[in-house]
Short mmCIF file of C-alpha atoms and ligand atoms in Angstrom, two decimals:
data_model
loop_
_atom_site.label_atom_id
_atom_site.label_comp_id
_atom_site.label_asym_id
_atom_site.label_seq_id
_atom_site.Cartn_x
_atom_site.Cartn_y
_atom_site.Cartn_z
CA UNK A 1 -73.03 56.87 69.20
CA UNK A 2 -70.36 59.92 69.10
CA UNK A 3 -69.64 60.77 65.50
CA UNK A 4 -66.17 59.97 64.18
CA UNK A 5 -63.67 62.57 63.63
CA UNK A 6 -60.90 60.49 62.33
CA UNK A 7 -60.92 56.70 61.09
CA UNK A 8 -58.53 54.72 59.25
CA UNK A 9 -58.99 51.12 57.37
CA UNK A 10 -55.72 49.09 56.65
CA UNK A 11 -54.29 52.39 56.26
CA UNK A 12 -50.64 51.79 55.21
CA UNK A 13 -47.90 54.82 54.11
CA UNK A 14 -44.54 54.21 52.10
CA UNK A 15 -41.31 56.28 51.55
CA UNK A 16 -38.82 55.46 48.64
CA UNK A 17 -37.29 53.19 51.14
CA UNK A 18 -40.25 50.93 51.34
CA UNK A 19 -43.30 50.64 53.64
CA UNK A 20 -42.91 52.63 57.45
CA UNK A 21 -46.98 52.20 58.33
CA UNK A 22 -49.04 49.78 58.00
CA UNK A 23 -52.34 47.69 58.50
CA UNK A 24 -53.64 50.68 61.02
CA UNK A 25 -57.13 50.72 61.86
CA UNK A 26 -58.42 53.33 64.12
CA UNK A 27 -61.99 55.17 65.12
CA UNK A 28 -61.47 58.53 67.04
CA UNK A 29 -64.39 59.66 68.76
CA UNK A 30 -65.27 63.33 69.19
CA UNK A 31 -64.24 64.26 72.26
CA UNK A 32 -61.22 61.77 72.80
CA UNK A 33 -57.55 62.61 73.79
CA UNK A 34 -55.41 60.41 72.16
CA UNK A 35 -52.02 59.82 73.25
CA UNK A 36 -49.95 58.39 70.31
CA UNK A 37 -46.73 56.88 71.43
CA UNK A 38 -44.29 54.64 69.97
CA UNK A 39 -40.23 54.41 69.69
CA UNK A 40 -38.65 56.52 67.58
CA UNK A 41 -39.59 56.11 63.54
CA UNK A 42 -42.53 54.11 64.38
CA UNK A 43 -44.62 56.07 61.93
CA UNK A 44 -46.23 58.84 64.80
CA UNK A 45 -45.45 61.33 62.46
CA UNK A 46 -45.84 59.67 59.38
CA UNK A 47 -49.62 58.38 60.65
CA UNK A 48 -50.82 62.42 61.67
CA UNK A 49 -49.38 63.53 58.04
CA UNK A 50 -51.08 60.67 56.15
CA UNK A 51 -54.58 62.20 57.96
CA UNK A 52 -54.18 65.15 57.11
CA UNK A 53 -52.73 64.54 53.45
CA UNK A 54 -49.06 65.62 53.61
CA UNK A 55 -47.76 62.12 53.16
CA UNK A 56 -49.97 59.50 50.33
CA UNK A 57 -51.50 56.72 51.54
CA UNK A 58 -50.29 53.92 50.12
CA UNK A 59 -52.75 51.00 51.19
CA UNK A 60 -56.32 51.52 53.00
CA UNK A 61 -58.47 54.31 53.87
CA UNK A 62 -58.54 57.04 56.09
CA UNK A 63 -61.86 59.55 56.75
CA UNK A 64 -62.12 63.23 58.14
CA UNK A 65 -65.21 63.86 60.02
CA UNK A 66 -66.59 61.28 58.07
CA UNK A 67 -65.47 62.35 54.46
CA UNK A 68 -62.75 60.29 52.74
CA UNK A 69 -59.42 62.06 53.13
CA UNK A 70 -59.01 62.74 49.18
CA UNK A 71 -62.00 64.80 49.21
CA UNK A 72 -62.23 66.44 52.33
CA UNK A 73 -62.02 70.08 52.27
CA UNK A 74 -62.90 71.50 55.29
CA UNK A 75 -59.43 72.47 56.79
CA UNK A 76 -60.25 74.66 59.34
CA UNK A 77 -61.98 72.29 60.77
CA UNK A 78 -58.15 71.13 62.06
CA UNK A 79 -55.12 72.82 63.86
CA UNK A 80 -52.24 70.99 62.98
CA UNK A 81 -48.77 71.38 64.82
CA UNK A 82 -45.78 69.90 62.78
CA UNK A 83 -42.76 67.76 64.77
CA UNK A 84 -40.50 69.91 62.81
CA UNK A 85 -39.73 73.76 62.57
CA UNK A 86 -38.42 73.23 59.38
CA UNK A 87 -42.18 74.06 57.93
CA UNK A 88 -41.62 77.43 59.76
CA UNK A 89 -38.67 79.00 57.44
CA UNK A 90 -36.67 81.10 59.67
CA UNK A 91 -36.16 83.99 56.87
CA UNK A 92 -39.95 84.01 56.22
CA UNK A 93 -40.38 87.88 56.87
CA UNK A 94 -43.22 88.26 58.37
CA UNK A 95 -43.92 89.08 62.31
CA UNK A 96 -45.60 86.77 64.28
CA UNK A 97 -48.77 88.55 64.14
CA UNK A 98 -48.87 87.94 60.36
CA UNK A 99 -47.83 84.77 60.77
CA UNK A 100 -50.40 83.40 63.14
CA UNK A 101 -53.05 85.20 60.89
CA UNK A 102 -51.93 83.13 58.18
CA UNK A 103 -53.88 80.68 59.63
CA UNK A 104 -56.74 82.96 59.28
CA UNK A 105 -56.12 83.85 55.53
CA UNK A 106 -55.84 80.17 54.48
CA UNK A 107 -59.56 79.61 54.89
CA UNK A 108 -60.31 82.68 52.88
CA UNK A 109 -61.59 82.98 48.96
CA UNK A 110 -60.08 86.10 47.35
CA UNK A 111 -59.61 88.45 47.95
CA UNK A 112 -58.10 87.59 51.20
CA UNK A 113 -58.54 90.45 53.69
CA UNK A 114 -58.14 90.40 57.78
CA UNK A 115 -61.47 92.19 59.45
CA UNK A 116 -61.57 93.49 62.32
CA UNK A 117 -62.89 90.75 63.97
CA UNK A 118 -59.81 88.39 62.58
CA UNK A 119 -57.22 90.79 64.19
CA UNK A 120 -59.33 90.59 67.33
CA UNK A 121 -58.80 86.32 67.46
CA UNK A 122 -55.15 86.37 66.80
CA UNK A 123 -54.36 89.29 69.38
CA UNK A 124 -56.49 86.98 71.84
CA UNK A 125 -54.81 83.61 70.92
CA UNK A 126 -51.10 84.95 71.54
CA UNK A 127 -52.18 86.74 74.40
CA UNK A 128 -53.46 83.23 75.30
CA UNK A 129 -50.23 81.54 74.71
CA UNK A 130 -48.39 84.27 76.44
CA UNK A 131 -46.46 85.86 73.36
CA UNK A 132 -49.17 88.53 72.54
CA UNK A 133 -45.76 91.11 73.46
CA UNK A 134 -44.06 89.27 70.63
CA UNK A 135 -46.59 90.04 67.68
CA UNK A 136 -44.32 92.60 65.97
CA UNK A 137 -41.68 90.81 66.29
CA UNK A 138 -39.81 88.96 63.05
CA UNK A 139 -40.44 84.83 63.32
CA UNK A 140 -36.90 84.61 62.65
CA UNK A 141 -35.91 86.41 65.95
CA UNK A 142 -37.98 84.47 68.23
CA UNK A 143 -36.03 81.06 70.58
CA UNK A 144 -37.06 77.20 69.09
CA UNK A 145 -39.76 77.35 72.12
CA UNK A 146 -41.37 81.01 71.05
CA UNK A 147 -41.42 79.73 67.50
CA UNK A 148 -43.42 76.50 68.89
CA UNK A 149 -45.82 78.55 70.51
CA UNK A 150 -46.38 80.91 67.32
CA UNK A 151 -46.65 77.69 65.28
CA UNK A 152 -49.63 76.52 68.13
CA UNK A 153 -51.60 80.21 68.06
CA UNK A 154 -51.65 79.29 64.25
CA UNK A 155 -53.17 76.22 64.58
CA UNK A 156 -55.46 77.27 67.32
CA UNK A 157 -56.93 80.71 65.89
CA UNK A 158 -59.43 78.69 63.75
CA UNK A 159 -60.86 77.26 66.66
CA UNK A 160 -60.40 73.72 65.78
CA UNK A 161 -62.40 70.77 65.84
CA UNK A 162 -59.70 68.76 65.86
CA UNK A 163 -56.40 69.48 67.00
CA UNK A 164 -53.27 67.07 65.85
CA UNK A 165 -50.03 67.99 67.83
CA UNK A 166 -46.83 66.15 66.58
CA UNK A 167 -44.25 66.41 69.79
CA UNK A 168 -45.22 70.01 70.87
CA UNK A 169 -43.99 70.46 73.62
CA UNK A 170 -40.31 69.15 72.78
CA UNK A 171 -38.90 72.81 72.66
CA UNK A 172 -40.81 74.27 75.60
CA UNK A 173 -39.58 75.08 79.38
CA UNK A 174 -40.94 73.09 81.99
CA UNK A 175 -43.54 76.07 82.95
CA UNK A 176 -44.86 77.04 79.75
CA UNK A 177 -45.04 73.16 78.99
CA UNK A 178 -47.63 72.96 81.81
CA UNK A 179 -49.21 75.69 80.67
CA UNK A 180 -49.91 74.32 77.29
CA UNK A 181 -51.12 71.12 78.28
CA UNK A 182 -53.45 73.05 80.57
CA UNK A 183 -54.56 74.83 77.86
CA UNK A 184 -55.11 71.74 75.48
CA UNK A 185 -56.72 70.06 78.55
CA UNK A 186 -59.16 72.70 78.58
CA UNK A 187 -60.08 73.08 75.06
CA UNK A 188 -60.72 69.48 75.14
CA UNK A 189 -62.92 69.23 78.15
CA UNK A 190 -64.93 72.61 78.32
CA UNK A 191 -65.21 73.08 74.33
CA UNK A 192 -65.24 69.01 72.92
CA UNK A 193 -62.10 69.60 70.79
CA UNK A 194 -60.97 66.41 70.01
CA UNK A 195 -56.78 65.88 69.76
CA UNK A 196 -54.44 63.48 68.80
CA UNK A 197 -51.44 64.31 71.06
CA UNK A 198 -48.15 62.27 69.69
CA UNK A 199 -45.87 62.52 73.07
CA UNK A 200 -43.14 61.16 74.62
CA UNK A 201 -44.00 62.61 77.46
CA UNK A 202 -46.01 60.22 79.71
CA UNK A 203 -46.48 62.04 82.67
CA UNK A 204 -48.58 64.52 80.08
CA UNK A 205 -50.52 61.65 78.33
CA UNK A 206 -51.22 60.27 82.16
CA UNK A 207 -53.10 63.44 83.15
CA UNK A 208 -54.56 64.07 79.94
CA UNK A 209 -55.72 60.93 77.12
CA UNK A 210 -58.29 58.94 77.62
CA UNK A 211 -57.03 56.29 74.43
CA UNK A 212 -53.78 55.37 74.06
CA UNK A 213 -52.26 54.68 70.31
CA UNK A 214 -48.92 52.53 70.56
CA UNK A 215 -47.52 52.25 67.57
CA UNK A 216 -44.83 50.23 66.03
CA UNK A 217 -44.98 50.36 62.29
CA UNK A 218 -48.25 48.92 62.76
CA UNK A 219 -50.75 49.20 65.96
CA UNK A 220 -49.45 47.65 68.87
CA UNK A 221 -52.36 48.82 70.76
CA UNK A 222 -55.25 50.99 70.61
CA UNK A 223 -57.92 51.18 73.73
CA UNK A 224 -59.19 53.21 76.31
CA UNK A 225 -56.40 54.54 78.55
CA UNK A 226 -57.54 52.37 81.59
CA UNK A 227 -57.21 49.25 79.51
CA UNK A 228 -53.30 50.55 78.64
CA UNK A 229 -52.75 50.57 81.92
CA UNK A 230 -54.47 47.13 83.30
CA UNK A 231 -52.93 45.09 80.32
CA UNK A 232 -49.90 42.78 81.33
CA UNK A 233 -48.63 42.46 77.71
CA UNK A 234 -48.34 46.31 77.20
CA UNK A 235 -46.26 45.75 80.62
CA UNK A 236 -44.23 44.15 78.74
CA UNK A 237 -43.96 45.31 75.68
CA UNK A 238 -43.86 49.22 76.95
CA UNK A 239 -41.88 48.58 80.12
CA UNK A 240 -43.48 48.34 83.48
CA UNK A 241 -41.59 51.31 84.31
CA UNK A 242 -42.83 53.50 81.74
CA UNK A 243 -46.52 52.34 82.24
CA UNK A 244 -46.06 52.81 85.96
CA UNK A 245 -45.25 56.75 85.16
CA UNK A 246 -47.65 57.04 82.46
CA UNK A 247 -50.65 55.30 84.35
CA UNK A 248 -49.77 56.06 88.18
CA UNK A 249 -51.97 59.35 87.82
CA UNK A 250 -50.17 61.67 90.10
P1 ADP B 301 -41.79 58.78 64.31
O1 ADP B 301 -42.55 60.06 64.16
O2 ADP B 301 -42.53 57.73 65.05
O3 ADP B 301 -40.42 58.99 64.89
P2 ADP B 301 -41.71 58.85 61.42
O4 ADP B 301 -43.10 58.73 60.95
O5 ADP B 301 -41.08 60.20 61.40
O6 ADP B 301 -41.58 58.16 62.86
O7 ADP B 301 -40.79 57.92 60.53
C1 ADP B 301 -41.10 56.56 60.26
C2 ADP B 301 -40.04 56.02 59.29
O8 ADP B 301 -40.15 56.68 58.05
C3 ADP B 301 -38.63 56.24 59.76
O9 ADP B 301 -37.88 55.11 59.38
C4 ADP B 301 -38.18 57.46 59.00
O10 ADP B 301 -36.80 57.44 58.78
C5 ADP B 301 -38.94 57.34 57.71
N1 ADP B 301 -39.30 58.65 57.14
C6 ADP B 301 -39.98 59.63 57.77
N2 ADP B 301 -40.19 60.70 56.97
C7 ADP B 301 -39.62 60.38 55.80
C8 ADP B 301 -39.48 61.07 54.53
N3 ADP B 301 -39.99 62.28 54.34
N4 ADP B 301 -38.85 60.42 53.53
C9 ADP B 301 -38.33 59.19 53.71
N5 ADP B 301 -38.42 58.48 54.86
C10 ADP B 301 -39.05 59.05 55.88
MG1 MG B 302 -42.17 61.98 64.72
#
C-alpha cells in the first residue's frame, strides 16, 4: 500500500462567521495529482491552509506524512503556493534572489547562513522557472505573474515532497502557464512529488490529476479521475459541459 501523505477525518474549519468546511475525509497517496475544484468559497483554500496549519481546525483530524498536523514539523517536506499575493508584501526589500532563498533559510537552526551549495539551488530553480535574469531585481518591481513565479521557485527550492498550489496559475500568460504545468507534471511523474493542485482550470486538471476533489463546503466527490468523469451525478452536479472539457483528454 502507498504511504499517505495527507489524510483528513471529519476535518471541519470555522471563521467568525460560522463553519465554511466541513465533515471532509480524504487519503492522498504519494504520488497522486489531485485536482481540487469547487465554486467559489467552497473552502479550496480554506481546506490547503487547514493542512498545512494556517487556518485551526475546528472539528476532526488531519495528518502530514502520517504525523498529526499539530505536531508535525517537518516543513520542508512541503512547497506551498498561496491563492493570494498579499503573503508576498510588495515593499518587502529584498530581491528575488533573497527572496526565493528564504525558502532555504526557513529550514535552518541559527545561525542561518546560505552555502555555496544553497546559492547553487536557487540560481537553478529561477533559471528553471525562467526568471533567473530577474534575481537582482526588487520583488516589488516585478508584474502579478513574475511575482507568482518567484512565490513558486520558493516553494520549489526545497525540493518538496509535497507540493500544495492554491490557483497558481491565475496571474500567468497562456505560455508560461503551460510551462508550469509542464514543469509540475514532471516533478510529479519522474521524481513522485505528490500535489494538490486547487484549479479552475480544467483543461490543466484533464491532462494532469489522476483524483479529483469537488468540494462544496463539504466533499461532493473524491475518486480517481476516471470515475469523475464516468459518473452521471457529477454530470450533473458539475455540468456536462465542464466535465466534457475537463475529461475529453485532448
Ligand atoms: P475558495 O478557496 O473555495 O474560494 P475559501 O476557502 O477562500 O473558498 O472561503 C470559504 C469561505 O470562507 C468563504 O465564504 C469565505 O468568504 C470565507 N473565508 C475565507 N477566508 C476567510 C477569513 N480569513 N476570514 C473569514 N472568512 C473567510
Ligand atoms: Mg481560494
Amino acid at each position: 500500500m502507498p504511504h499517505e501523505i495527507v489524510t483528513t477525518e471529519r476535518l471541519a474549519c470555522s471563521y467568525r462567521a460560522g463553519r465554511v468546511l466541513e465533515d471532509v475525509s480524504i487519503t492522498v497517496a504519494a504520488g497522486d495529482y489531485v485536482g481540487v475544484v469547487g465554486p467559489n468559497g467552497s473552502g479550496k483554500s480554506t481546506l490547503v491552509q487547514a493542512l498545512i496549519g494556517l487556518v485551526p481546525i475546528s472539528a476532526g483530524t488531519a495528518s502530514l506524512f502520517g504525523v498529526p498536523s499539530g505536531s508535525f514539523a517537518e516543513w520542508g517536506r512541503i512547497g506551498y503556493l498561496p491563492q493570494s499575493l498579499r503573503l508576498l508584501n510588495p515593499m518587502f526589500p529584498a530581491t528575488v534572489a533573497e527572496t526565493v532563498a528564504l525558502g532555504l533559510l526557513s529550514l535552518k537552526r541559527f545561525p542561518r547562513r546560505l552555502t555555496r551549495h544553497d546559492r547553487d539551488r536557487v540560481a537553478a530553480t529561477l533559471e528553471g522557472l525562467g526568471v533567473h535574469d530577474l534575481r537582482h531585481k526588487m520583488i516589488g518591481e516585478l508584474s502579478g505573474g513574475q511575482q507568482q513565479r518567484v512565490l513558486l521557485a520558493r516553494a520549489l527550492v526545497n525540493d518538496p515532497e509535497l507540493l500544495i498550489l492554491d490557483e497558481p496559475t491565475a496571474a500567468l500568460d497562456p505560455e508560461t502557464r503551460e510551462r508550469f504545468y509542464e514543469l509540475i507534471a514532471e516533478m510529479n511523474r519522474l521524481r513522485g512529488v505528490t500535489v494538490l493542485l486547487v484549479t479552475h482550470d480544467a483543461g490543466a486538471i484533464g491532462r494532469h490529476a489522476t483524483k479529483m476533489l469537488y468540494l462544496d463546503k463539504r466533499v461532493i466527490f473524491y475518486g480517481s479521475f476516471e470515475e469523475f468523469c464516468g459518473s452521471e451525478e457529477m454530470s450533473t452536479i458539475f455540468g456536462a459541459h465542464s466535465q466534457h472539457l475537463m475529461c475529453h483528454r485532448h
